[in-house]
PDB file of N, CA and C in Angstrom:
ATOM      1  N   GLU A   1      -2.639 -64.928 -24.305  1.00  0.00           N
ATOM      2  CA  GLU A   1      -2.774 -63.992 -23.222  1.00  0.00           C
ATOM      3  C   GLU A   1      -4.119 -64.138 -22.513  1.00  0.00           C
ATOM      4  N   GLY A   2      -5.203 -64.176 -23.248  1.00  0.00           N
ATOM      5  CA  GLY A   2      -6.514 -64.346 -22.635  1.00  0.00           C
ATOM      6  C   GLY A   2      -7.153 -63.033 -22.257  1.00  0.00           C
ATOM      7  N   SER A   3      -8.259 -63.154 -21.591  1.00  0.00           N
ATOM      8  CA  SER A   3      -9.036 -61.978 -21.197  1.00  0.00           C
ATOM      9  C   SER A   3      -8.684 -61.534 -19.793  1.00  0.00           C
ATOM     10  N   VAL A   4      -8.876 -60.266 -19.556  1.00  0.00           N
ATOM     11  CA  VAL A   4      -8.667 -59.687 -18.232  1.00  0.00           C
ATOM     12  C   VAL A   4      -9.965 -59.003 -17.820  1.00  0.00           C
ATOM     13  N   VAL A   5     -10.438 -59.312 -16.647  1.00  0.00           N
ATOM     14  CA  VAL A   5     -11.630 -58.670 -16.105  1.00  0.00           C
ATOM     15  C   VAL A   5     -11.176 -57.700 -15.027  1.00  0.00           C
ATOM     16  N   GLN A   6     -11.602 -56.459 -15.166  1.00  0.00           N
ATOM     17  CA  GLN A   6     -11.246 -55.445 -14.173  1.00  0.00           C
ATOM     18  C   GLN A   6     -12.518 -54.838 -13.607  1.00  0.00           C
ATOM     19  N   LEU A   7     -12.685 -54.953 -12.322  1.00  0.00           N
ATOM     20  CA  LEU A   7     -13.829 -54.351 -11.644  1.00  0.00           C
ATOM     21  C   LEU A   7     -13.403 -52.979 -11.137  1.00  0.00           C
ATOM     22  N   LEU A   8     -14.217 -51.976 -11.392  1.00  0.00           N
ATOM     23  CA  LEU A   8     -13.830 -50.607 -11.066  1.00  0.00           C
ATOM     24  C   LEU A   8     -14.541 -50.037  -9.842  1.00  0.00           C
ATOM     25  N   ASP A   9     -15.532 -50.738  -9.329  1.00  0.00           N
ATOM     26  CA  ASP A   9     -16.266 -50.292  -8.134  1.00  0.00           C
ATOM     27  C   ASP A   9     -16.879 -48.902  -8.290  1.00  0.00           C
ATOM     28  N   ILE A  10     -17.390 -48.619  -9.474  1.00  0.00           N
ATOM     29  CA  ILE A  10     -18.073 -47.347  -9.712  1.00  0.00           C
ATOM     30  C   ILE A  10     -19.504 -47.497  -9.212  1.00  0.00           C
ATOM     31  N   HIS A  11     -19.944 -46.541  -8.441  1.00  0.00           N
ATOM     32  CA  HIS A  11     -21.293 -46.609  -7.873  1.00  0.00           C
ATOM     33  C   HIS A  11     -22.349 -46.425  -8.955  1.00  0.00           C
ATOM     34  N   ASN A  12     -23.566 -46.819  -8.624  1.00  0.00           N
ATOM     35  CA  ASN A  12     -24.660 -46.714  -9.589  1.00  0.00           C
ATOM     36  C   ASN A  12     -25.117 -45.267  -9.751  1.00  0.00           C
ATOM     37  N   ILE A  13     -25.982 -45.056 -10.712  1.00  0.00           N
ATOM     38  CA  ILE A  13     -26.421 -43.709 -11.076  1.00  0.00           C
ATOM     39  C   ILE A  13     -27.132 -43.008  -9.928  1.00  0.00           C
ATOM     40  N   HIS A  14     -27.796 -43.751  -9.062  1.00  0.00           N
ATOM     41  CA  HIS A  14     -28.516 -43.139  -7.944  1.00  0.00           C
ATOM     42  C   HIS A  14     -27.531 -42.526  -6.950  1.00  0.00           C
ATOM     43  N   VAL A  15     -26.458 -43.227  -6.671  1.00  0.00           N
ATOM     44  CA  VAL A  15     -25.428 -42.718  -5.758  1.00  0.00           C
ATOM     45  C   VAL A  15     -24.736 -41.511  -6.385  1.00  0.00           C
ATOM     46  N   MET A  16     -24.431 -41.612  -7.676  1.00  0.00           N
ATOM     47  CA  MET A  16     -23.755 -40.501  -8.351  1.00  0.00           C
ATOM     48  C   MET A  16     -24.659 -39.276  -8.448  1.00  0.00           C
ATOM     49  N   ARG A  17     -25.934 -39.487  -8.706  1.00  0.00           N
ATOM     50  CA  ARG A  17     -26.886 -38.372  -8.781  1.00  0.00           C
ATOM     51  C   ARG A  17     -26.998 -37.675  -7.437  1.00  0.00           C
ATOM     52  N   ASP A  18     -27.026 -38.436  -6.365  1.00  0.00           N
ATOM     53  CA  ASP A  18     -27.082 -37.848  -5.025  1.00  0.00           C
ATOM     54  C   ASP A  18     -25.822 -37.041  -4.736  1.00  0.00           C
ATOM     55  N   SER A  19     -24.692 -37.578  -5.141  1.00  0.00           N
ATOM     56  CA  SER A  19     -23.421 -36.885  -4.954  1.00  0.00           C
ATOM     57  C   SER A  19     -23.405 -35.568  -5.732  1.00  0.00           C
ATOM     58  N   LEU A  20     -23.878 -35.590  -6.965  1.00  0.00           N
ATOM     59  CA  LEU A  20     -23.931 -34.380  -7.779  1.00  0.00           C
ATOM     60  C   LEU A  20     -24.892 -33.358  -7.178  1.00  0.00           C
ATOM     61  N   ARG A  21     -26.014 -33.819  -6.651  1.00  0.00           N
ATOM     62  CA  ARG A  21     -26.961 -32.910  -5.999  1.00  0.00           C
ATOM     63  C   ARG A  21     -26.311 -32.213  -4.816  1.00  0.00           C
ATOM     64  N   LYS A  22     -25.571 -32.984  -4.014  1.00  0.00           N
ATOM     65  CA  LYS A  22     -24.871 -32.402  -2.860  1.00  0.00           C
ATOM     66  C   LYS A  22     -23.836 -31.375  -3.308  1.00  0.00           C
ATOM     67  N   LEU A  23     -23.130 -31.677  -4.397  1.00  0.00           N
ATOM     68  CA  LEU A  23     -22.149 -30.731  -4.926  1.00  0.00           C
ATOM     69  C   LEU A  23     -22.850 -29.462  -5.400  1.00  0.00           C
ATOM     70  N   GLY A  24     -23.951 -29.625  -6.102  1.00  0.00           N
ATOM     71  CA  GLY A  24     -24.717 -28.468  -6.569  1.00  0.00           C
ATOM     72  C   GLY A  24     -25.203 -27.603  -5.419  1.00  0.00           C
ATOM     73  N   ASP A  25     -25.650 -28.232  -4.341  1.00  0.00           N
ATOM     74  CA  ASP A  25     -26.092 -27.476  -3.164  1.00  0.00           C
ATOM     75  C   ASP A  25     -24.953 -26.646  -2.585  1.00  0.00           C
ATOM     76  N   LEU A  26     -23.736 -27.183  -2.626  1.00  0.00           N
ATOM     77  CA  LEU A  26     -22.578 -26.455  -2.097  1.00  0.00           C
ATOM     78  C   LEU A  26     -22.206 -25.255  -2.956  1.00  0.00           C
ATOM     79  N   CYS A  27     -22.529 -25.316  -4.218  1.00  0.00           N
ATOM     80  CA  CYS A  27     -22.146 -24.236  -5.134  1.00  0.00           C
ATOM     81  C   CYS A  27     -22.963 -22.971  -4.922  1.00  0.00           C
ATOM     82  N   VAL A  28     -23.963 -23.029  -4.078  1.00  0.00           N
ATOM     83  CA  VAL A  28     -24.763 -21.850  -3.746  1.00  0.00           C
ATOM     84  C   VAL A  28     -23.956 -20.901  -2.867  1.00  0.00           C
ATOM     85  N   ASP A  29     -23.111 -21.443  -1.997  1.00  0.00           N
ATOM     86  CA  ASP A  29     -22.331 -20.612  -1.070  1.00  0.00           C
ATOM     87  C   ASP A  29     -20.880 -21.085  -1.052  1.00  0.00           C
ATOM     88  N   ILE A  30     -20.088 -20.633  -2.018  1.00  0.00           N
ATOM     89  CA  ILE A  30     -18.703 -21.087  -2.088  1.00  0.00           C
ATOM     90  C   ILE A  30     -17.769 -20.270  -1.200  1.00  0.00           C
ATOM     91  N   ASP A  31     -18.315 -19.315  -0.460  1.00  0.00           N
ATOM     92  CA  ASP A  31     -17.502 -18.553   0.480  1.00  0.00           C
ATOM     93  C   ASP A  31     -17.382 -19.233   1.838  1.00  0.00           C
ATOM     94  N   ASP A  32     -18.057 -20.339   2.004  1.00  0.00           N
ATOM     95  CA  ASP A  32     -18.011 -21.104   3.253  1.00  0.00           C
ATOM     96  C   ASP A  32     -16.573 -21.520   3.538  1.00  0.00           C
ATOM     97  N   ALA A  33     -16.117 -21.301   4.761  1.00  0.00           N
ATOM     98  CA  ALA A  33     -14.735 -21.617   5.147  1.00  0.00           C
ATOM     99  C   ALA A  33     -14.432 -23.111   5.021  1.00  0.00           C
ATOM    100  N   ASN A  34     -15.452 -23.957   5.110  1.00  0.00           N
ATOM    101  CA  ASN A  34     -15.277 -25.412   5.018  1.00  0.00           C
ATOM    102  C   ASN A  34     -15.645 -25.953   3.641  1.00  0.00           C
ATOM    103  N   TRP A  35     -15.679 -25.092   2.640  1.00  0.00           N
ATOM    104  CA  TRP A  35     -16.187 -25.486   1.327  1.00  0.00           C
ATOM    105  C   TRP A  35     -15.432 -26.665   0.731  1.00  0.00           C
ATOM    106  N   LEU A  36     -14.119 -26.632   0.749  1.00  0.00           N
ATOM    107  CA  LEU A  36     -13.352 -27.738   0.156  1.00  0.00           C
ATOM    108  C   LEU A  36     -13.577 -29.051   0.903  1.00  0.00           C
ATOM    109  N   THR A  37     -13.676 -28.974   2.200  1.00  0.00           N
ATOM    110  CA  THR A  37     -13.974 -30.171   2.996  1.00  0.00           C
ATOM    111  C   THR A  37     -15.363 -30.691   2.653  1.00  0.00           C
ATOM    112  N   ASN A  38     -16.297 -29.770   2.495  1.00  0.00           N
ATOM    113  CA  ASN A  38     -17.656 -30.170   2.145  1.00  0.00           C
ATOM    114  C   ASN A  38     -17.720 -30.778   0.748  1.00  0.00           C
ATOM    115  N   VAL A  39     -16.945 -30.234  -0.195  1.00  0.00           N
ATOM    116  CA  VAL A  39     -16.892 -30.821  -1.543  1.00  0.00           C
ATOM    117  C   VAL A  39     -16.359 -32.244  -1.452  1.00  0.00           C
ATOM    118  N   GLU A  40     -15.314 -32.431  -0.680  1.00  0.00           N
ATOM    119  CA  GLU A  40     -14.751 -33.772  -0.513  1.00  0.00           C
ATOM    120  C   GLU A  40     -15.787 -34.731   0.059  1.00  0.00           C
ATOM    121  N   SER A  41     -16.613 -34.261   0.978  1.00  0.00           N
ATOM    122  CA  SER A  41     -17.602 -35.133   1.613  1.00  0.00           C
ATOM    123  C   SER A  41     -18.713 -35.568   0.653  1.00  0.00           C
ATOM    124  N   THR A  42     -18.878 -34.872  -0.483  1.00  0.00           N
ATOM    125  CA  THR A  42     -19.896 -35.280  -1.454  1.00  0.00           C
ATOM    126  C   THR A  42     -19.482 -36.539  -2.206  1.00  0.00           C
ATOM    127  N   LYS A  43     -18.184 -36.847  -2.207  1.00  0.00           N
ATOM    128  CA  LYS A  43     -17.603 -37.995  -2.920  1.00  0.00           C
ATOM    129  C   LYS A  43     -17.625 -37.806  -4.442  1.00  0.00           C
ATOM    130  N   TRP A  44     -18.030 -36.618  -4.930  1.00  0.00           N
ATOM    131  CA  TRP A  44     -18.117 -36.379  -6.364  1.00  0.00           C
ATOM    132  C   TRP A  44     -16.767 -36.582  -7.048  1.00  0.00           C
ATOM    133  N   LEU A  45     -15.718 -36.033  -6.456  1.00  0.00           N
ATOM    134  CA  LEU A  45     -14.397 -36.151  -7.080  1.00  0.00           C
ATOM    135  C   LEU A  45     -13.929 -37.602  -7.125  1.00  0.00           C
ATOM    136  N   GLU A  46     -14.298 -38.403  -6.141  1.00  0.00           N
ATOM    137  CA  GLU A  46     -13.955 -39.831  -6.160  1.00  0.00           C
ATOM    138  C   GLU A  46     -14.678 -40.538  -7.308  1.00  0.00           C
ATOM    139  N   HIS A  47     -15.953 -40.193  -7.512  1.00  0.00           N
ATOM    140  CA  HIS A  47     -16.713 -40.796  -8.612  1.00  0.00           C
ATOM    141  C   HIS A  47     -16.076 -40.439  -9.951  1.00  0.00           C
ATOM    142  N   ILE A  48     -15.731 -39.176 -10.125  1.00  0.00           N
ATOM    143  CA  ILE A  48     -15.133 -38.723 -11.380  1.00  0.00           C
ATOM    144  C   ILE A  48     -13.778 -39.394 -11.598  1.00  0.00           C
ATOM    145  N   LYS A  49     -13.017 -39.547 -10.523  1.00  0.00           N
ATOM    146  CA  LYS A  49     -11.714 -40.211 -10.626  1.00  0.00           C
ATOM    147  C   LYS A  49     -11.882 -41.645 -11.136  1.00  0.00           C
ATOM    148  N   LEU A  50     -12.872 -42.365 -10.630  1.00  0.00           N
ATOM    149  CA  LEU A  50     -13.103 -43.746 -11.070  1.00  0.00           C
ATOM    150  C   LEU A  50     -13.520 -43.806 -12.534  1.00  0.00           C
ATOM    151  N   ILE A  51     -14.344 -42.858 -12.978  1.00  0.00           N
ATOM    152  CA  ILE A  51     -14.759 -42.812 -14.374  1.00  0.00           C
ATOM    153  C   ILE A  51     -13.547 -42.543 -15.267  1.00  0.00           C
ATOM    154  N   ILE A  52     -12.727 -41.568 -14.893  1.00  0.00           N
ATOM    155  CA  ILE A  52     -11.553 -41.236 -15.702  1.00  0.00           C
ATOM    156  C   ILE A  52     -10.551 -42.384 -15.691  1.00  0.00           C
ATOM    157  N   THR A  53     -10.346 -43.009 -14.547  1.00  0.00           N
ATOM    158  CA  THR A  53      -9.430 -44.151 -14.459  1.00  0.00           C
ATOM    159  C   THR A  53      -9.890 -45.282 -15.370  1.00  0.00           C
ATOM    160  N   GLY A  54     -11.174 -45.596 -15.344  1.00  0.00           N
ATOM    161  CA  GLY A  54     -11.709 -46.637 -16.219  1.00  0.00           C
ATOM    162  C   GLY A  54     -11.578 -46.268 -17.681  1.00  0.00           C
ATOM    163  N   SER A  55     -11.836 -45.017 -17.997  1.00  0.00           N
ATOM    164  CA  SER A  55     -11.713 -44.553 -19.380  1.00  0.00           C
ATOM    165  C   SER A  55     -10.270 -44.644 -19.868  1.00  0.00           C
ATOM    166  N   LEU A  56      -9.337 -44.307 -19.010  1.00  0.00           N
ATOM    167  CA  LEU A  56      -7.922 -44.406 -19.379  1.00  0.00           C
ATOM    168  C   LEU A  56      -7.508 -45.853 -19.615  1.00  0.00           C
ATOM    169  N   LYS A  57      -8.087 -46.782 -18.870  1.00  0.00           N
ATOM    170  CA  LYS A  57      -7.791 -48.200 -19.102  1.00  0.00           C
ATOM    171  C   LYS A  57      -8.285 -48.625 -20.477  1.00  0.00           C
ATOM    172  N   ILE A  58      -9.460 -48.171 -20.854  1.00  0.00           N
ATOM    173  CA  ILE A  58      -9.997 -48.478 -22.181  1.00  0.00           C
ATOM    174  C   ILE A  58      -9.111 -47.846 -23.255  1.00  0.00           C
ATOM    175  N   CYS A  59      -8.728 -46.589 -23.052  1.00  0.00           N
ATOM    176  CA  CYS A  59      -7.854 -45.905 -24.018  1.00  0.00           C
ATOM    177  C   CYS A  59      -6.537 -46.656 -24.190  1.00  0.00           C
ATOM    178  N   GLY A  60      -5.976 -47.124 -23.097  1.00  0.00           N
ATOM    179  CA  GLY A  60      -4.723 -47.869 -23.167  1.00  0.00           C
ATOM    180  C   GLY A  60      -4.882 -49.140 -23.981  1.00  0.00           C
ATOM    181  N   ALA A  61      -5.949 -49.863 -23.737  1.00  0.00           N
ATOM    182  CA  ALA A  61      -6.182 -51.113 -24.476  1.00  0.00           C
ATOM    183  C   ALA A  61      -6.364 -50.832 -25.966  1.00  0.00           C
ATOM    184  N   VAL A  62      -7.193 -49.860 -26.282  1.00  0.00           N
ATOM    185  CA  VAL A  62      -7.453 -49.539 -27.691  1.00  0.00           C
ATOM    186  C   VAL A  62      -6.171 -49.054 -28.364  1.00  0.00           C
ATOM    187  N   SER A  63      -5.396 -48.239 -27.679  1.00  0.00           N
ATOM    188  CA  SER A  63      -4.135 -47.725 -28.234  1.00  0.00           C
ATOM    189  C   SER A  63      -3.136 -48.844 -28.510  1.00  0.00           C
ATOM    190  N   ARG A  64      -3.213 -49.917 -27.738  1.00  0.00           N
ATOM    191  CA  ARG A  64      -2.337 -51.078 -27.958  1.00  0.00           C
ATOM    192  C   ARG A  64      -2.901 -52.033 -28.996  1.00  0.00           C
ATOM    193  N   GLY A  65      -4.048 -51.691 -29.573  1.00  0.00           N
ATOM    194  CA  GLY A  65      -4.673 -52.541 -30.583  1.00  0.00           C
ATOM    195  C   GLY A  65      -5.484 -53.681 -29.998  1.00  0.00           C
ATOM    196  N   GLU A  66      -5.782 -53.605 -28.726  1.00  0.00           N
ATOM    197  CA  GLU A  66      -6.560 -54.645 -28.060  1.00  0.00           C
ATOM    198  C   GLU A  66      -8.050 -54.302 -28.109  1.00  0.00           C
ATOM    199  N   SER A  67      -8.863 -55.299 -27.978  1.00  0.00           N
ATOM    200  CA  SER A  67     -10.305 -55.093 -27.880  1.00  0.00           C
ATOM    201  C   SER A  67     -10.672 -54.837 -26.422  1.00  0.00           C
ATOM    202  N   ALA A  68     -11.763 -54.132 -26.229  1.00  0.00           N
ATOM    203  CA  ALA A  68     -12.233 -53.866 -24.872  1.00  0.00           C
ATOM    204  C   ALA A  68     -13.751 -53.975 -24.844  1.00  0.00           C
ATOM    205  N   VAL A  69     -14.261 -54.620 -23.850  1.00  0.00           N
ATOM    206  CA  VAL A  69     -15.699 -54.713 -23.625  1.00  0.00           C
ATOM    207  C   VAL A  69     -15.980 -54.017 -22.310  1.00  0.00           C
ATOM    208  N   VAL A  70     -16.926 -53.106 -22.330  1.00  0.00           N
ATOM    209  CA  VAL A  70     -17.306 -52.376 -21.119  1.00  0.00           C
ATOM    210  C   VAL A  70     -18.727 -52.791 -20.782  1.00  0.00           C
ATOM    211  N   HIS A  71     -18.912 -53.225 -19.564  1.00  0.00           N
ATOM    212  CA  HIS A  71     -20.233 -53.704 -19.169  1.00  0.00           C
ATOM    213  C   HIS A  71     -20.418 -53.477 -17.674  1.00  0.00           C
ATOM    214  N   CYS A  72     -21.573 -52.959 -17.325  1.00  0.00           N
ATOM    215  CA  CYS A  72     -21.917 -52.898 -15.899  1.00  0.00           C
ATOM    216  C   CYS A  72     -23.186 -53.711 -15.696  1.00  0.00           C
ATOM    217  N   SER A  73     -23.512 -53.942 -14.466  1.00  0.00           N
ATOM    218  CA  SER A  73     -24.643 -54.820 -14.171  1.00  0.00           C
ATOM    219  C   SER A  73     -25.952 -54.287 -14.747  1.00  0.00           C
ATOM    220  N   ASP A  74     -26.105 -52.970 -14.813  1.00  0.00           N
ATOM    221  CA  ASP A  74     -27.328 -52.385 -15.345  1.00  0.00           C
ATOM    222  C   ASP A  74     -27.207 -52.070 -16.833  1.00  0.00           C
ATOM    223  N   GLY A  75     -26.014 -51.615 -17.242  1.00  0.00           N
ATOM    224  CA  GLY A  75     -25.784 -51.286 -18.640  1.00  0.00           C
ATOM    225  C   GLY A  75     -26.303 -49.924 -19.050  1.00  0.00           C
ATOM    226  N   TRP A  76     -26.808 -49.143 -18.103  1.00  0.00           N
ATOM    227  CA  TRP A  76     -27.378 -47.862 -18.492  1.00  0.00           C
ATOM    228  C   TRP A  76     -26.783 -46.679 -17.743  1.00  0.00           C
ATOM    229  N   ASP A  77     -25.778 -46.884 -16.958  1.00  0.00           N
ATOM    230  CA  ASP A  77     -25.162 -45.718 -16.315  1.00  0.00           C
ATOM    231  C   ASP A  77     -23.640 -45.756 -16.432  1.00  0.00           C
ATOM    232  N   ARG A  78     -22.998 -46.698 -15.822  1.00  0.00           N
ATOM    233  CA  ARG A  78     -21.531 -46.738 -15.850  1.00  0.00           C
ATOM    234  C   ARG A  78     -20.975 -47.033 -17.234  1.00  0.00           C
ATOM    235  N   THR A  79     -21.670 -47.868 -17.994  1.00  0.00           N
ATOM    236  CA  THR A  79     -21.194 -48.203 -19.335  1.00  0.00           C
ATOM    237  C   THR A  79     -21.050 -46.961 -20.214  1.00  0.00           C
ATOM    238  N   PRO A  80     -22.086 -46.133 -20.349  1.00  0.00           N
ATOM    239  CA  PRO A  80     -21.911 -44.942 -21.191  1.00  0.00           C
ATOM    240  C   PRO A  80     -20.971 -43.908 -20.582  1.00  0.00           C
ATOM    241  N   GLN A  81     -20.886 -43.842 -19.265  1.00  0.00           N
ATOM    242  CA  GLN A  81     -19.946 -42.903 -18.644  1.00  0.00           C
ATOM    243  C   GLN A  81     -18.511 -43.234 -19.048  1.00  0.00           C
ATOM    244  N   ILE A  82     -18.170 -44.502 -18.966  1.00  0.00           N
ATOM    245  CA  ILE A  82     -16.809 -44.940 -19.311  1.00  0.00           C
ATOM    246  C   ILE A  82     -16.570 -44.826 -20.813  1.00  0.00           C
ATOM    247  N   THR A  83     -17.485 -45.332 -21.621  1.00  0.00           N
ATOM    248  CA  THR A  83     -17.238 -45.379 -23.057  1.00  0.00           C
ATOM    249  C   THR A  83     -17.245 -43.986 -23.695  1.00  0.00           C
ATOM    250  N   ALA A  84     -18.141 -43.128 -23.272  1.00  0.00           N
ATOM    251  CA  ALA A  84     -18.176 -41.780 -23.843  1.00  0.00           C
ATOM    252  C   ALA A  84     -16.913 -41.004 -23.486  1.00  0.00           C
ATOM    253  N   THR A  85     -16.472 -41.132 -22.258  1.00  0.00           N
ATOM    254  CA  THR A  85     -15.247 -40.436 -21.846  1.00  0.00           C
ATOM    255  C   THR A  85     -14.041 -40.997 -22.596  1.00  0.00           C
ATOM    256  N   ALA A  86     -13.988 -42.301 -22.770  1.00  0.00           N
ATOM    257  CA  ALA A  86     -12.884 -42.907 -23.521  1.00  0.00           C
ATOM    258  C   ALA A  86     -12.892 -42.428 -24.974  1.00  0.00           C
ATOM    259  N   GLN A  87     -14.062 -42.337 -25.580  1.00  0.00           N
ATOM    260  CA  GLN A  87     -14.143 -41.855 -26.956  1.00  0.00           C
ATOM    261  C   GLN A  87     -13.621 -40.431 -27.074  1.00  0.00           C
ATOM    262  N   LEU A  88     -13.978 -39.581 -26.114  1.00  0.00           N
ATOM    263  CA  LEU A  88     -13.473 -38.203 -26.122  1.00  0.00           C
ATOM    264  C   LEU A  88     -11.957 -38.164 -25.966  1.00  0.00           C
ATOM    265  N   LEU A  89     -11.434 -39.014 -25.111  1.00  0.00           N
ATOM    266  CA  LEU A  89      -9.987 -39.042 -24.890  1.00  0.00           C
ATOM    267  C   LEU A  89      -9.237 -39.592 -26.099  1.00  0.00           C
ATOM    268  N   LEU A  90      -9.836 -40.539 -26.797  1.00  0.00           N
ATOM    269  CA  LEU A  90      -9.166 -41.177 -27.928  1.00  0.00           C
ATOM    270  C   LEU A  90      -9.182 -40.338 -29.206  1.00  0.00           C
ATOM    271  N   ASP A  91     -10.125 -39.438 -29.346  1.00  0.00           N
ATOM    272  CA  ASP A  91     -10.235 -38.648 -30.572  1.00  0.00           C
ATOM    273  C   ASP A  91      -9.618 -37.270 -30.356  1.00  0.00           C
ATOM    274  N   PRO A  92      -8.439 -37.019 -30.925  1.00  0.00           N
ATOM    275  CA  PRO A  92      -7.748 -35.750 -30.680  1.00  0.00           C
ATOM    276  C   PRO A  92      -8.543 -34.521 -31.125  1.00  0.00           C
ATOM    277  N   TYR A  93      -9.428 -34.672 -32.087  1.00  0.00           N
ATOM    278  CA  TYR A  93     -10.233 -33.533 -32.545  1.00  0.00           C
ATOM    279  C   TYR A  93     -11.019 -32.920 -31.390  1.00  0.00           C
ATOM    280  N   TYR A  94     -11.573 -33.757 -30.529  1.00  0.00           N
ATOM    281  CA  TYR A  94     -12.408 -33.258 -29.444  1.00  0.00           C
ATOM    282  C   TYR A  94     -11.601 -32.731 -28.252  1.00  0.00           C
ATOM    283  N   ARG A  95     -10.292 -32.777 -28.374  1.00  0.00           N
ATOM    284  CA  ARG A  95      -9.426 -32.177 -27.349  1.00  0.00           C
ATOM    285  C   ARG A  95      -8.873 -30.844 -27.835  1.00  0.00           C
ATOM    286  N   THR A  96      -9.503 -30.262 -28.860  1.00  0.00           N
ATOM    287  CA  THR A  96      -9.120 -28.953 -29.375  1.00  0.00           C
ATOM    288  C   THR A  96     -10.237 -27.975 -29.107  1.00  0.00           C
ATOM    289  N   THR A  97      -9.923 -26.674 -29.207  1.00  0.00           N
ATOM    290  CA  THR A  97     -10.975 -25.671 -29.037  1.00  0.00           C
ATOM    291  C   THR A  97     -11.979 -25.747 -30.185  1.00  0.00           C
ATOM    292  N   GLU A  98     -11.522 -26.092 -31.376  1.00  0.00           N
ATOM    293  CA  GLU A  98     -12.434 -26.238 -32.515  1.00  0.00           C
ATOM    294  C   GLU A  98     -13.398 -27.396 -32.294  1.00  0.00           C
ATOM    295  N   GLY A  99     -12.889 -28.513 -31.814  1.00  0.00           N
ATOM    296  CA  GLY A  99     -13.719 -29.684 -31.571  1.00  0.00           C
ATOM    297  C   GLY A  99     -14.671 -29.517 -30.408  1.00  0.00           C
ATOM    298  N   ALA A 100     -14.369 -28.606 -29.508  1.00  0.00           N
ATOM    299  CA  ALA A 100     -15.216 -28.392 -28.336  1.00  0.00           C
ATOM    300  C   ALA A 100     -16.426 -27.517 -28.654  1.00  0.00           C
ATOM    301  N   ARG A 101     -16.448 -26.904 -29.825  1.00  0.00           N
ATOM    302  CA  ARG A 101     -17.561 -26.004 -30.172  1.00  0.00           C
ATOM    303  C   ARG A 101     -18.810 -26.745 -30.495  1.00  0.00           C
TER     304      ARG A 101
END
């Protein structure tokens, strides 16, 4: 079968941090009539979607008994985002109220 390389186009930590800052700024006034549009413009939900999508790919591979290597160009932002989320998804204990404590 061989190896498969999948590029996820997840932005770097600086872009994600800026997006989170913009989202946080919006949370000061959630009564704004354009709030949902403004949340969309932060791109935060797109970033989270890419992280979850990548994590689900890792979960699928591990569940099938395959090996997975996660690597980003820097190795200090996207790698732990994907791997930590995949670990949480793969361990049923942490998907319980007891495990969340």
